[in-house]
């Protein structure tokens, strides 16, 4: 059983792109296919704002940041 939702989560075998913004605008950390329900990107700059885009079928996008080790959605 899967409850009704907006299907806005990382899904295996779908392509994602992690973006981050700094004073010079948005930058891509590259595209990756999810191997599970999460994606790991290396060498991501700290202190930025981020956006994870689902390039396979996603439509909803939300900017987030990390504060005190926790993900904070805008």
PDB file of N, CA, C and O in Angstrom:
ATOM      1  N   UNK A   1       0.828  -1.183   0.000  1.00  0.00           N
ATOM      2  CA  UNK A   1       0.000   0.000   0.000  1.00  0.00           C
ATOM      3  C   UNK A   1       0.868   1.239   0.000  1.00  0.00           C
ATOM      4  O   UNK A   1       1.794   1.353   0.794  1.00  0.00           O
ATOM      5  N   UNK A   2       0.616   2.149  -0.899  1.00  0.00           N
ATOM      6  CA  UNK A   2       1.322   3.437  -0.939  1.00  0.00           C
ATOM      7  C   UNK A   2       0.273   4.528  -0.830  1.00  0.00           C
ATOM      8  O   UNK A   2      -0.628   4.617  -1.674  1.00  0.00           O
ATOM      9  N   UNK A   3       0.370   5.363   0.199  1.00  0.00           N
ATOM     10  CA  UNK A   3      -0.617   6.435   0.340  1.00  0.00           C
ATOM     11  C   UNK A   3      -0.487   7.458  -0.785  1.00  0.00           C
ATOM     12  O   UNK A   3       0.567   7.603  -1.392  1.00  0.00           O
ATOM     13  N   UNK A   4      -1.571   8.156  -1.039  1.00  0.00           N
ATOM     14  CA  UNK A   4      -1.567   9.208  -2.045  1.00  0.00           C
ATOM     15  C   UNK A   4      -0.573  10.289  -1.634  1.00  0.00           C
ATOM     16  O   UNK A   4      -0.546  10.722  -0.495  1.00  0.00           O
ATOM     17  N   UNK A   5       0.255  10.709  -2.598  1.00  0.00           N
ATOM     18  CA  UNK A   5       1.211  11.784  -2.342  1.00  0.00           C
ATOM     19  C   UNK A   5       1.486  12.511  -3.647  1.00  0.00           C
ATOM     20  O   UNK A   5       0.979  12.141  -4.697  1.00  0.00           O
ATOM     21  N   UNK A   6       2.344  13.520  -3.603  1.00  0.00           N
ATOM     22  CA  UNK A   6       2.640  14.297  -4.804  1.00  0.00           C
ATOM     23  C   UNK A   6       3.814  13.714  -5.591  1.00  0.00           C
ATOM     24  O   UNK A   6       4.280  14.319  -6.540  1.00  0.00           O
ATOM     25  N   UNK A   7       4.284  12.507  -5.191  1.00  0.00           N
ATOM     26  CA  UNK A   7       5.348  11.813  -5.903  1.00  0.00           C
ATOM     27  C   UNK A   7       6.615  12.665  -5.969  1.00  0.00           C
ATOM     28  O   UNK A   7       7.352  12.625  -6.934  1.00  0.00           O
ATOM     29  N   UNK A   8       6.847  13.436  -4.923  1.00  0.00           N
ATOM     30  CA  UNK A   8       7.975  14.367  -4.907  1.00  0.00           C
ATOM     31  C   UNK A   8       9.063  13.848  -3.973  1.00  0.00           C
ATOM     32  O   UNK A   8       9.309  14.403  -2.918  1.00  0.00           O
ATOM     33  N   UNK A   9       9.707  12.745  -4.380  1.00  0.00           N
ATOM     34  CA  UNK A   9      10.797  12.172  -3.607  1.00  0.00           C
ATOM     35  C   UNK A   9      11.753  11.488  -4.576  1.00  0.00           C
ATOM     36  O   UNK A   9      11.416  11.244  -5.736  1.00  0.00           O
ATOM     37  N   UNK A  10      12.958  11.196  -4.135  1.00  0.00           N
ATOM     38  CA  UNK A  10      13.959  10.546  -4.982  1.00  0.00           C
ATOM     39  C   UNK A  10      13.535   9.100  -5.240  1.00  0.00           C
ATOM     40  O   UNK A  10      13.189   8.374  -4.317  1.00  0.00           O
ATOM     41  N   UNK A  11      13.562   8.725  -6.515  1.00  0.00           N
ATOM     42  CA  UNK A  11      13.159   7.377  -6.912  1.00  0.00           C
ATOM     43  C   UNK A  11      14.276   6.706  -7.706  1.00  0.00           C
ATOM     44  O   UNK A  11      14.915   7.344  -8.558  1.00  0.00           O
ATOM     45  N   UNK A  12      14.481   5.443  -7.433  1.00  0.00           N
ATOM     46  CA  UNK A  12      15.511   4.655  -8.109  1.00  0.00           C
ATOM     47  C   UNK A  12      15.322   4.697  -9.623  1.00  0.00           C
ATOM     48  O   UNK A  12      14.190   4.699 -10.121  1.00  0.00           O
ATOM     49  N   UNK A  13      16.447   4.761 -10.347  1.00  0.00           N
ATOM     50  CA  UNK A  13      16.500   4.724 -11.810  1.00  0.00           C
ATOM     51  C   UNK A  13      15.974   5.989 -12.487  1.00  0.00           C
ATOM     52  O   UNK A  13      15.765   5.979 -13.698  1.00  0.00           O
ATOM     53  N   UNK A  14      15.774   7.050 -11.738  1.00  0.00           N
ATOM     54  CA  UNK A  14      15.404   8.317 -12.355  1.00  0.00           C
ATOM     55  C   UNK A  14      16.607   9.252 -12.315  1.00  0.00           C
ATOM     56  O   UNK A  14      17.463   9.158 -11.448  1.00  0.00           O
ATOM     57  N   UNK A  15      16.674  10.173 -13.279  1.00  0.00           N
ATOM     58  CA  UNK A  15      17.813  11.080 -13.399  1.00  0.00           C
ATOM     59  C   UNK A  15      17.551  12.376 -12.639  1.00  0.00           C
ATOM     60  O   UNK A  15      16.475  12.973 -12.769  1.00  0.00           O
ATOM     61  N   UNK A  16      18.550  12.814 -11.879  1.00  0.00           N
ATOM     62  CA  UNK A  16      18.453  14.029 -11.075  1.00  0.00           C
ATOM     63  C   UNK A  16      19.646  14.928 -11.354  1.00  0.00           C
ATOM     64  O   UNK A  16      20.709  14.468 -11.774  1.00  0.00           O
ATOM     65  N   UNK A  17      19.441  16.213 -11.118  1.00  0.00           N
ATOM     66  CA  UNK A  17      20.516  17.197 -11.229  1.00  0.00           C
ATOM     67  C   UNK A  17      20.504  18.061  -9.983  1.00  0.00           C
ATOM     68  O   UNK A  17      19.470  18.636  -9.642  1.00  0.00           O
ATOM     69  N   UNK A  18      21.643  18.141  -9.319  1.00  0.00           N
ATOM     70  CA  UNK A  18      21.764  18.999  -8.142  1.00  0.00           C
ATOM     71  C   UNK A  18      22.332  20.337  -8.578  1.00  0.00           C
ATOM     72  O   UNK A  18      23.371  20.407  -9.228  1.00  0.00           O
ATOM     73  N   UNK A  19      21.624  21.399  -8.218  1.00  0.00           N
ATOM     74  CA  UNK A  19      22.046  22.772  -8.502  1.00  0.00           C
ATOM     75  C   UNK A  19      22.340  23.465  -7.180  1.00  0.00           C
ATOM     76  O   UNK A  19      21.723  23.144  -6.165  1.00  0.00           O
ATOM     77  N   UNK A  20      23.264  24.389  -7.200  1.00  0.00           N
ATOM     78  CA  UNK A  20      23.486  25.242  -6.028  1.00  0.00           C
ATOM     79  C   UNK A  20      23.648  26.673  -6.508  1.00  0.00           C
ATOM     80  O   UNK A  20      24.044  26.923  -7.655  1.00  0.00           O
ATOM     81  N   UNK A  21      23.307  27.612  -5.649  1.00  0.00           N
ATOM     82  CA  UNK A  21      23.414  29.025  -5.997  1.00  0.00           C
ATOM     83  C   UNK A  21      24.354  29.724  -5.036  1.00  0.00           C
ATOM     84  O   UNK A  21      24.340  29.468  -3.828  1.00  0.00           O
ATOM     85  N   UNK A  22      25.168  30.612  -5.610  1.00  0.00           N
ATOM     86  CA  UNK A  22      26.022  31.482  -4.815  1.00  0.00           C
ATOM     87  C   UNK A  22      25.863  32.905  -5.370  1.00  0.00           C
ATOM     88  O   UNK A  22      24.929  33.163  -6.142  1.00  0.00           O
ATOM     89  N   UNK A  23      26.750  33.787  -5.047  1.00  0.00           N
ATOM     90  CA  UNK A  23      26.634  35.177  -5.496  1.00  0.00           C
ATOM     91  C   UNK A  23      26.752  35.317  -7.017  1.00  0.00           C
ATOM     92  O   UNK A  23      26.364  36.339  -7.572  1.00  0.00           O
ATOM     93  N   UNK A  24      27.274  34.299  -7.698  1.00  0.00           N
ATOM     94  CA  UNK A  24      27.433  34.337  -9.157  1.00  0.00           C
ATOM     95  C   UNK A  24      26.305  33.638  -9.901  1.00  0.00           C
ATOM     96  O   UNK A  24      26.379  33.468 -11.105  1.00  0.00           O
ATOM     97  N   UNK A  25      25.278  33.164  -9.187  1.00  0.00           N
ATOM     98  CA  UNK A  25      24.141  32.508  -9.825  1.00  0.00           C
ATOM     99  C   UNK A  25      24.103  31.009  -9.564  1.00  0.00           C
ATOM    100  O   UNK A  25      24.747  30.508  -8.653  1.00  0.00           O
ATOM    101  N   UNK A  26      23.325  30.290 -10.399  1.00  0.00           N
ATOM    102  CA  UNK A  26      23.131  28.854 -10.241  1.00  0.00           C
ATOM    103  C   UNK A  26      24.217  28.082 -10.981  1.00  0.00           C
ATOM    104  O   UNK A  26      24.630  28.458 -12.071  1.00  0.00           O
ATOM    105  N   UNK A  27      24.639  26.949 -10.373  1.00  0.00           N
ATOM    106  CA  UNK A  27      25.663  26.072 -10.933  1.00  0.00           C
ATOM    107  C   UNK A  27      25.200  24.626 -10.782  1.00  0.00           C
ATOM    108  O   UNK A  27      24.576  24.272  -9.795  1.00  0.00           O
ATOM    109  N   UNK A  28      25.542  23.806 -11.763  1.00  0.00           N
ATOM    110  CA  UNK A  28      25.166  22.392 -11.718  1.00  0.00           C
ATOM    111  C   UNK A  28      26.295  21.554 -11.122  1.00  0.00           C
ATOM    112  O   UNK A  28      27.461  21.734 -11.463  1.00  0.00           O
ATOM    113  N   UNK A  29      25.920  20.607 -10.279  1.00  0.00           N
ATOM    114  CA  UNK A  29      26.864  19.618  -9.753  1.00  0.00           C
ATOM    115  C   UNK A  29      26.811  18.343 -10.603  1.00  0.00           C
ATOM    116  O   UNK A  29      27.416  17.345 -10.263  1.00  0.00           O
ATOM    117  N   UNK A  30      26.056  18.389 -11.672  1.00  0.00           N
ATOM    118  CA  UNK A  30      25.968  17.263 -12.592  1.00  0.00           C
ATOM    119  C   UNK A  30      24.678  16.476 -12.438  1.00  0.00           C
ATOM    120  O   UNK A  30      23.909  16.684 -11.512  1.00  0.00           O
ATOM    121  N   UNK A  31      24.477  15.599 -13.385  1.00  0.00           N
ATOM    122  CA  UNK A  31      23.291  14.733 -13.394  1.00  0.00           C
ATOM    123  C   UNK A  31      23.700  13.335 -12.971  1.00  0.00           C
ATOM    124  O   UNK A  31      24.775  12.854 -13.344  1.00  0.00           O
ATOM    125  N   UNK A  32      22.820  12.686 -12.217  1.00  0.00           N
ATOM    126  CA  UNK A  32      23.054  11.313 -11.754  1.00  0.00           C
ATOM    127  C   UNK A  32      21.746  10.553 -11.751  1.00  0.00           C
ATOM    128  O   UNK A  32      20.684  11.136 -11.554  1.00  0.00           O
ATOM    129  N   UNK A  33      21.863   9.232 -11.942  1.00  0.00           N
ATOM    130  CA  UNK A  33      20.713   8.351 -11.780  1.00  0.00           C
ATOM    131  C   UNK A  33      20.709   7.832 -10.350  1.00  0.00           C
ATOM    132  O   UNK A  33      21.761   7.442  -9.825  1.00  0.00           O
ATOM    133  N   UNK A  34      19.559   7.823  -9.732  1.00  0.00           N
ATOM    134  CA  UNK A  34      19.440   7.347  -8.361  1.00  0.00           C
ATOM    135  C   UNK A  34      19.562   5.834  -8.329  1.00  0.00           C
ATOM    136  O   UNK A  34      18.923   5.134  -9.108  1.00  0.00           O
ATOM    137  N   UNK A  35      20.405   5.328  -7.418  1.00  0.00           N
ATOM    138  CA  UNK A  35      20.546   3.890  -7.212  1.00  0.00           C
ATOM    139  C   UNK A  35      19.567   3.379  -6.160  1.00  0.00           C
ATOM    140  O   UNK A  35      19.364   2.190  -6.022  1.00  0.00           O
ATOM    141  N   UNK A  36      19.002   4.311  -5.390  1.00  0.00           N
ATOM    142  CA  UNK A  36      18.080   3.967  -4.299  1.00  0.00           C
ATOM    143  C   UNK A  36      17.174   5.175  -4.083  1.00  0.00           C
ATOM    144  O   UNK A  36      16.925   5.924  -5.013  1.00  0.00           O
ATOM    145  N   UNK A  37      16.740   5.386  -2.833  1.00  0.00           N
ATOM    146  CA  UNK A  37      15.860   6.519  -2.535  1.00  0.00           C
ATOM    147  C   UNK A  37      16.645   7.742  -2.075  1.00  0.00           C
ATOM    148  O   UNK A  37      16.094   8.649  -1.452  1.00  0.00           O
ATOM    149  N   UNK A  38      17.933   7.780  -2.397  1.00  0.00           N
ATOM    150  CA  UNK A  38      18.766   8.950  -2.100  1.00  0.00           C
ATOM    151  C   UNK A  38      19.886   9.033  -3.136  1.00  0.00           C
ATOM    152  O   UNK A  38      20.158   8.063  -3.851  1.00  0.00           O
ATOM    153  N   UNK A  39      20.520  10.199  -3.205  1.00  0.00           N
ATOM    154  CA  UNK A  39      21.618  10.425  -4.141  1.00  0.00           C
ATOM    155  C   UNK A  39      22.743  11.098  -3.366  1.00  0.00           C
ATOM    156  O   UNK A  39      22.490  11.994  -2.552  1.00  0.00           O
ATOM    157  N   UNK A  40      23.979  10.691  -3.646  1.00  0.00           N
ATOM    158  CA  UNK A  40      25.129  11.302  -2.985  1.00  0.00           C
ATOM    159  C   UNK A  40      25.937  12.080  -4.016  1.00  0.00           C
ATOM    160  O   UNK A  40      26.300  11.541  -5.071  1.00  0.00           O
ATOM    161  N   UNK A  41      26.189  13.345  -3.731  1.00  0.00           N
ATOM    162  CA  UNK A  41      27.063  14.186  -4.538  1.00  0.00           C
ATOM    163  C   UNK A  41      28.282  14.526  -3.692  1.00  0.00           C
ATOM    164  O   UNK A  41      28.148  14.885  -2.523  1.00  0.00           O
ATOM    165  N   UNK A  42      29.458  14.428  -4.285  1.00  0.00           N
ATOM    166  CA  UNK A  42      30.697  14.758  -3.595  1.00  0.00           C
ATOM    167  C   UNK A  42      31.108  16.201  -3.888  1.00  0.00           C
ATOM    168  O   UNK A  42      30.777  16.747  -4.946  1.00  0.00           O
ATOM    169  N   UNK A  43      31.845  16.786  -2.944  1.00  0.00           N
ATOM    170  CA  UNK A  43      32.433  18.122  -3.104  1.00  0.00           C
ATOM    171  C   UNK A  43      31.406  19.224  -3.354  1.00  0.00           C
ATOM    172  O   UNK A  43      31.650  20.143  -4.142  1.00  0.00           O
ATOM    173  N   UNK A  44      30.267  19.124  -2.712  1.00  0.00           N
ATOM    174  CA  UNK A  44      29.234  20.156  -2.830  1.00  0.00           C
ATOM    175  C   UNK A  44      29.631  21.326  -1.927  1.00  0.00           C
ATOM    176  O   UNK A  44      29.953  21.126  -0.762  1.00  0.00           O
ATOM    177  N   UNK A  45      29.635  22.542  -2.456  1.00  0.00           N
ATOM    178  CA  UNK A  45      30.010  23.693  -1.631  1.00  0.00           C
ATOM    179  C   UNK A  45      29.045  23.885  -0.465  1.00  0.00           C
ATOM    180  O   UNK A  45      27.837  23.725  -0.615  1.00  0.00           O
ATOM    181  N   UNK A  46      29.588  24.225   0.684  1.00  0.00           N
ATOM    182  CA  UNK A  46      28.732  24.495   1.839  1.00  0.00           C
ATOM    183  C   UNK A  46      28.317  25.959   1.842  1.00  0.00           C
ATOM    184  O   UNK A  46      28.901  26.787   1.142  1.00  0.00           O
ATOM    185  N   UNK A  47      27.286  26.253   2.596  1.00  0.00           N
ATOM    186  CA  UNK A  47      26.832  27.631   2.738  1.00  0.00           C
ATOM    187  C   UNK A  47      26.061  28.175   1.552  1.00  0.00           C
ATOM    188  O   UNK A  47      25.860  29.373   1.442  1.00  0.00           O
ATOM    189  N   UNK A  48      25.624  27.307   0.658  1.00  0.00           N
ATOM    190  CA  UNK A  48      24.859  27.735  -0.518  1.00  0.00           C
ATOM    191  C   UNK A  48      23.397  27.348  -0.329  1.00  0.00           C
ATOM    192  O   UNK A  48      23.020  26.734   0.653  1.00  0.00           O
ATOM    193  N   UNK A  49      22.576  27.722  -1.308  1.00  0.00           N
ATOM    194  CA  UNK A  49      21.223  27.178  -1.380  1.00  0.00           C
ATOM    195  C   UNK A  49      21.230  26.159  -2.514  1.00  0.00           C
ATOM    196  O   UNK A  49      22.027  26.253  -3.450  1.00  0.00           O
ATOM    197  N   UNK A  50      20.352  25.162  -2.429  1.00  0.00           N
ATOM    198  CA  UNK A  50      20.392  24.029  -3.340  1.00  0.00           C
ATOM    199  C   UNK A  50      19.020  23.772  -3.951  1.00  0.00           C
ATOM    200  O   UNK A  50      17.991  24.133  -3.390  1.00  0.00           O
ATOM    201  N   UNK A  51      19.057  23.079  -5.089  1.00  0.00           N
ATOM    202  CA  UNK A  51      17.840  22.670  -5.774  1.00  0.00           C
ATOM    203  C   UNK A  51      18.128  21.329  -6.438  1.00  0.00           C
ATOM    204  O   UNK A  51      19.084  21.212  -7.215  1.00  0.00           O
ATOM    205  N   UNK A  52      17.343  20.296  -6.105  1.00  0.00           N
ATOM    206  CA  UNK A  52      17.490  18.989  -6.725  1.00  0.00           C
ATOM    207  C   UNK A  52      16.358  18.830  -7.732  1.00  0.00           C
ATOM    208  O   UNK A  52      15.181  18.823  -7.358  1.00  0.00           O
ATOM    209  N   UNK A  53      16.726  18.719  -9.020  1.00  0.00           N
ATOM    210  CA  UNK A  53      15.731  18.610 -10.079  1.00  0.00           C
ATOM    211  C   UNK A  53      15.637  17.167 -10.554  1.00  0.00           C
ATOM    212  O   UNK A  53      16.650  16.535 -10.822  1.00  0.00           O
ATOM    213  N   UNK A  54      14.419  16.664 -10.667  1.00  0.00           N
ATOM    214  CA  UNK A  54      14.176  15.363 -11.267  1.00  0.00           C
ATOM    215  C   UNK A  54      14.090  15.589 -12.770  1.00  0.00           C
ATOM    216  O   UNK A  54      13.140  16.194 -13.260  1.00  0.00           O
ATOM    217  N   UNK A  55      15.071  15.116 -13.507  1.00  0.00           N
ATOM    218  CA  UNK A  55      15.119  15.325 -14.955  1.00  0.00           C
ATOM    219  C   UNK A  55      14.330  14.270 -15.712  1.00  0.00           C
ATOM    220  O   UNK A  55      14.139  14.393 -16.913  1.00  0.00           O
ATOM    221  N   UNK A  56      13.858  13.234 -15.033  1.00  0.00           N
ATOM    222  CA  UNK A  56      13.085  12.185 -15.692  1.00  0.00           C
ATOM    223  C   UNK A  56      11.615  12.568 -15.809  1.00  0.00           C
ATOM    224  O   UNK A  56      11.041  12.500 -16.881  1.00  0.00           O
ATOM    225  N   UNK A  57      11.021  12.967 -14.683  1.00  0.00           N
ATOM    226  CA  UNK A  57       9.588  13.275 -14.744  1.00  0.00           C
ATOM    227  C   UNK A  57       9.146  14.316 -13.727  1.00  0.00           C
ATOM    228  O   UNK A  57       7.967  14.570 -13.580  1.00  0.00           O
ATOM    229  N   UNK A  58      10.054  14.915 -13.011  1.00  0.00           N
ATOM    230  CA  UNK A  58       9.678  15.832 -11.943  1.00  0.00           C
ATOM    231  C   UNK A  58       9.132  17.162 -12.429  1.00  0.00           C
ATOM    232  O   UNK A  58       9.533  17.668 -13.471  1.00  0.00           O
ATOM    233  N   UNK A  59       8.228  17.713 -11.653  1.00  0.00           N
ATOM    234  CA  UNK A  59       7.664  19.026 -11.963  1.00  0.00           C
ATOM    235  C   UNK A  59       7.777  19.966 -10.769  1.00  0.00           C
ATOM    236  O   UNK A  59       7.962  21.155 -10.941  1.00  0.00           O
ATOM    237  N   UNK A  60       7.634  19.424  -9.578  1.00  0.00           N
ATOM    238  CA  UNK A  60       7.705  20.242  -8.380  1.00  0.00           C
ATOM    239  C   UNK A  60       9.153  20.389  -7.944  1.00  0.00           C
ATOM    240  O   UNK A  60       9.905  19.414  -7.922  1.00  0.00           O
ATOM    241  N   UNK A  61       9.554  21.606  -7.609  1.00  0.00           N
ATOM    242  CA  UNK A  61      10.909  21.867  -7.171  1.00  0.00           C
ATOM    243  C   UNK A  61      10.872  22.825  -5.997  1.00  0.00           C
ATOM    244  O   UNK A  61      10.072  23.758  -5.990  1.00  0.00           O
ATOM    245  N   UNK A  62      11.740  22.573  -5.015  1.00  0.00           N
ATOM    246  CA  UNK A  62      11.844  23.456  -3.859  1.00  0.00           C
ATOM    247  C   UNK A  62      13.300  23.685  -3.523  1.00  0.00           C
ATOM    248  O   UNK A  62      14.106  22.762  -3.533  1.00  0.00           O
ATOM    249  N   UNK A  63      13.611  24.917  -3.228  1.00  0.00           N
ATOM    250  CA  UNK A  63      14.958  25.287  -2.804  1.00  0.00           C
ATOM    251  C   UNK A  63      15.136  24.876  -1.347  1.00  0.00           C
ATOM    252  O   UNK A  63      14.196  24.923  -0.568  1.00  0.00           O
ATOM    253  N   UNK A  64      16.356  24.454  -0.993  1.00  0.00           N
ATOM    254  CA  UNK A  64      16.637  24.080   0.391  1.00  0.00           C
ATOM    255  C   UNK A  64      18.052  24.484   0.751  1.00  0.00           C
ATOM    256  O   UNK A  64      18.850  24.863  -0.103  1.00  0.00           O
ATOM    257  N   UNK A  65      18.338  24.439   2.022  1.00  0.00           N
ATOM    258  CA  UNK A  65      19.681  24.699   2.535  1.00  0.00           C
ATOM    259  C   UNK A  65      19.912  23.788   3.725  1.00  0.00           C
ATOM    260  O   UNK A  65      19.013  23.063   4.139  1.00  0.00           O
ATOM    261  N   UNK A  66      21.113  23.808   4.232  1.00  0.00           N
ATOM    262  CA  UNK A  66      21.446  23.038   5.435  1.00  0.00           C
ATOM    263  C   UNK A  66      21.804  24.005   6.548  1.00  0.00           C
ATOM    264  O   UNK A  66      22.638  24.883   6.366  1.00  0.00           O
ATOM    265  N   UNK A  67      21.144  23.846   7.679  1.00  0.00           N
ATOM    266  CA  UNK A  67      21.443  24.632   8.874  1.00  0.00           C
ATOM    267  C   UNK A  67      21.612  23.672  10.035  1.00  0.00           C
ATOM    268  O   UNK A  67      20.733  22.841  10.275  1.00  0.00           O
ATOM    269  N   UNK A  68      22.740  23.764  10.717  1.00  0.00           N
ATOM    270  CA  UNK A  68      23.031  22.888  11.853  1.00  0.00           C
ATOM    271  C   UNK A  68      22.888  21.411  11.487  1.00  0.00           C
ATOM    272  O   UNK A  68      22.368  20.614  12.255  1.00  0.00           O
ATOM    273  N   UNK A  69      23.306  21.062  10.261  1.00  0.00           N
ATOM    274  CA  UNK A  69      23.279  19.675   9.828  1.00  0.00           C
ATOM    275  C   UNK A  69      21.924  19.147   9.408  1.00  0.00           C
ATOM    276  O   UNK A  69      21.776  17.963   9.133  1.00  0.00           O
ATOM    277  N   UNK A  70      20.917  20.016   9.332  1.00  0.00           N
ATOM    278  CA  UNK A  70      19.562  19.593   8.947  1.00  0.00           C
ATOM    279  C   UNK A  70      19.130  20.290   7.672  1.00  0.00           C
ATOM    280  O   UNK A  70      19.422  21.465   7.460  1.00  0.00           O
ATOM    281  N   UNK A  71      18.402  19.553   6.851  1.00  0.00           N
ATOM    282  CA  UNK A  71      17.877  20.113   5.617  1.00  0.00           C
ATOM    283  C   UNK A  71      16.690  20.999   5.941  1.00  0.00           C
ATOM    284  O   UNK A  71      15.747  20.577   6.610  1.00  0.00           O
ATOM    285  N   UNK A  72      16.724  22.242   5.435  1.00  0.00           N
ATOM    286  CA  UNK A  72      15.651  23.212   5.673  1.00  0.00           C
ATOM    287  C   UNK A  72      15.079  23.615   4.309  1.00  0.00           C
ATOM    288  O   UNK A  72      15.798  24.126   3.443  1.00  0.00           O
ATOM    289  N   UNK A  73      13.783  23.358   4.140  1.00  0.00           N
ATOM    290  CA  UNK A  73      13.095  23.680   2.876  1.00  0.00           C
ATOM    291  C   UNK A  73      12.594  25.108   2.898  1.00  0.00           C
ATOM    292  O   UNK A  73      12.107  25.599   3.888  1.00  0.00           O
ATOM    293  N   UNK A  74      12.644  25.766   1.754  1.00  0.00           N
ATOM    294  CA  UNK A  74      12.102  27.126   1.613  1.00  0.00           C
ATOM    295  C   UNK A  74      10.741  27.065   1.005  1.00  0.00           C
ATOM    296  O   UNK A  74      10.354  26.264   0.259  1.00  0.00           O
TER     297      UNK A  74
END
